[in-house]
Short mmCIF file of C-alpha atoms in Angstrom, two decimals:
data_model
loop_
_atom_site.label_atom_id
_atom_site.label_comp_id
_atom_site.label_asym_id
_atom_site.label_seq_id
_atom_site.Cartn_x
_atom_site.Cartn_y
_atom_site.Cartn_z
CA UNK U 1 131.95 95.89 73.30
CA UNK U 2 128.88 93.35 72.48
CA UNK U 3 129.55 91.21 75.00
CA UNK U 4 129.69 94.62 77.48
CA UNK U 5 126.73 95.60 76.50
CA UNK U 6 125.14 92.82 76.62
CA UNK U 7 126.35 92.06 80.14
CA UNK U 8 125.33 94.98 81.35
CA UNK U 9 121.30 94.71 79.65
CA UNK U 10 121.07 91.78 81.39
CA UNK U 11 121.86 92.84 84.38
CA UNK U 12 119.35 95.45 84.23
CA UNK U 13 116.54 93.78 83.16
CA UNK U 14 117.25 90.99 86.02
CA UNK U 15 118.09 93.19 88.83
CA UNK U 16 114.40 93.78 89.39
CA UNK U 17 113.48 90.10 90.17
CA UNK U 18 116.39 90.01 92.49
CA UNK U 19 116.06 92.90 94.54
CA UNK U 20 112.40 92.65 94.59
CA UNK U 21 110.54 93.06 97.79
CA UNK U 22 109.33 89.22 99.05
CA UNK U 23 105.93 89.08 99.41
CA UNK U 24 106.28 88.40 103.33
CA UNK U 25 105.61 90.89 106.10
CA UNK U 26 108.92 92.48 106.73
CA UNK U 27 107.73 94.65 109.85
CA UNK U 28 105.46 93.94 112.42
CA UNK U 29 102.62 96.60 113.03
CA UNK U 30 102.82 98.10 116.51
CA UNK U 31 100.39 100.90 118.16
CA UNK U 32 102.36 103.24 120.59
CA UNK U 33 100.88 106.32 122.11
CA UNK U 34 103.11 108.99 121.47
CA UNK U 35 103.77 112.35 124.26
CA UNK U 36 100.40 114.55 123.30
CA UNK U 37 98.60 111.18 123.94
CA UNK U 38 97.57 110.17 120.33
CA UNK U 39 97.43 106.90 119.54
CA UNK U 40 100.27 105.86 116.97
CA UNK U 41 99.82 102.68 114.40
CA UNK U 42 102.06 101.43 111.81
CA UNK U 43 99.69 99.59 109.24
CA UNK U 44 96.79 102.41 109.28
CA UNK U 45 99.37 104.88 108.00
CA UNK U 46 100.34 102.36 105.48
CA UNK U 47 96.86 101.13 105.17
CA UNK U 48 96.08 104.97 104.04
CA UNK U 49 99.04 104.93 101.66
CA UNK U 50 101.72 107.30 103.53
CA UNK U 51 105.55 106.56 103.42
CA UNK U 52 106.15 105.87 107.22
CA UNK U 53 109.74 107.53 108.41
CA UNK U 54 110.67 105.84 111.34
CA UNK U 55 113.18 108.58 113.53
CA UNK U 56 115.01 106.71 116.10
CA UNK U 57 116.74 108.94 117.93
CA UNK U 58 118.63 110.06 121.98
CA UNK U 59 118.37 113.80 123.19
CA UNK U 60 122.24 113.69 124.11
CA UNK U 61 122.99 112.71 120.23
CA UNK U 62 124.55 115.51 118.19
CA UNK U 63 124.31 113.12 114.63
CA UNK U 64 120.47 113.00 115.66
CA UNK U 65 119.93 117.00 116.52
CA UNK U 66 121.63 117.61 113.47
CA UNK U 67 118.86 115.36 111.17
CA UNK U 68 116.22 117.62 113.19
CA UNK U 69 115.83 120.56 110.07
CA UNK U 70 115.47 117.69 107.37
CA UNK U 71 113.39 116.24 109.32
CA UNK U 72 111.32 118.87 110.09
CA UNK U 73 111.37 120.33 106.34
CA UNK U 74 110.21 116.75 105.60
CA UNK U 75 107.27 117.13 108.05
CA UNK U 76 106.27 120.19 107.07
CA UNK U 77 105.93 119.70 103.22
CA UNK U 78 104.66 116.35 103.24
CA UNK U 79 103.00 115.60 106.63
CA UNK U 80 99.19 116.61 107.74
CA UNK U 81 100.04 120.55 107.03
CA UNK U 82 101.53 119.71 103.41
CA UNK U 83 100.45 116.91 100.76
CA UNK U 84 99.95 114.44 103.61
CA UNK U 85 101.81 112.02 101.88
CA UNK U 86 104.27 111.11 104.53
CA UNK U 87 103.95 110.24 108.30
CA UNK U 88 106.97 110.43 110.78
CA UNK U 89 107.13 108.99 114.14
CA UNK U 90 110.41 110.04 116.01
CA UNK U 91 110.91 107.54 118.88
CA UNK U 92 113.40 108.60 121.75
CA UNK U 93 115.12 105.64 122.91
CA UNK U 94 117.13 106.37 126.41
CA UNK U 95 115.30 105.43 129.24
CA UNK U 96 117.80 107.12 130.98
CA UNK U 97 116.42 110.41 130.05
CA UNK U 98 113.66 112.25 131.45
CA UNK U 99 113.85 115.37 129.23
CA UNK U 100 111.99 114.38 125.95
CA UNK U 101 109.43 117.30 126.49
CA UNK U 102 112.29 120.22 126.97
CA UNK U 103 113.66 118.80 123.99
CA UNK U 104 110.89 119.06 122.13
CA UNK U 105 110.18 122.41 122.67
CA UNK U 106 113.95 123.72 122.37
CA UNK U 107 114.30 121.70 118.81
CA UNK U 108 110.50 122.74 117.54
CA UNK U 109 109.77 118.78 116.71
CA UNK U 110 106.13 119.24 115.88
CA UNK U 111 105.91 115.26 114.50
CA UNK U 112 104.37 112.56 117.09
CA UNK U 113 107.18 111.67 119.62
CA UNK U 114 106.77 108.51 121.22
CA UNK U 115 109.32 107.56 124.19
#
């Protein structure tokens, strides 16, 4: 049972070094303009200490219209109109389609939407 034990506390008190962020840029910053013609950029919303949800989505997906409410509820409790702790930026990523602003309105998205 020691040895268990033991196993298992040093496995915990590693794990950190091992799963630990490097120090190296994992994502590159980008600036997109999103649909209401706002300028969009990565590192100022990190710069300013917000959790950045990326939303990668298609207007024909039904896994994606389904994450709308969560997403929404999300937006709405932490995003400008809540604690402002959280930025989303949903980007729709057919270029086949041509109906991102229909969508937008039928599915109330109210975060940016960049296309």
């Amino acid at each position: 049972m020691k040895k268990i034990l033991y196993t298992a506390f040093l496995l915990l008190t590693t794990s950190g070094s091992i799963f630990a962020q490097p120090d190296a840029e994992l994502f590159p910053d980008f600036t997109f303009e999103d649909l209401n013609g706002d300028s969009q950029n990565l590192y100022s919303y990190l710069d300013d200490g917000k959790i950045v949800i990326i939303d990668i989505f298609t207007t024909w997906c039904p896994n994606c219209i389904s994450s709308l409410p969560g997403i929404e509820t999300i937006w709405e409790e932490h995003g400008p109109s809540g604690d402002a702790s959280v930025m989303i930026l949903s980007f729709e990523r057919d270029v086949s389609t041509s109906n991102e602003l229909a969508f937008i309105a039928d599915h109330n998205i109210t975060n940016p939407v960049i296309v």
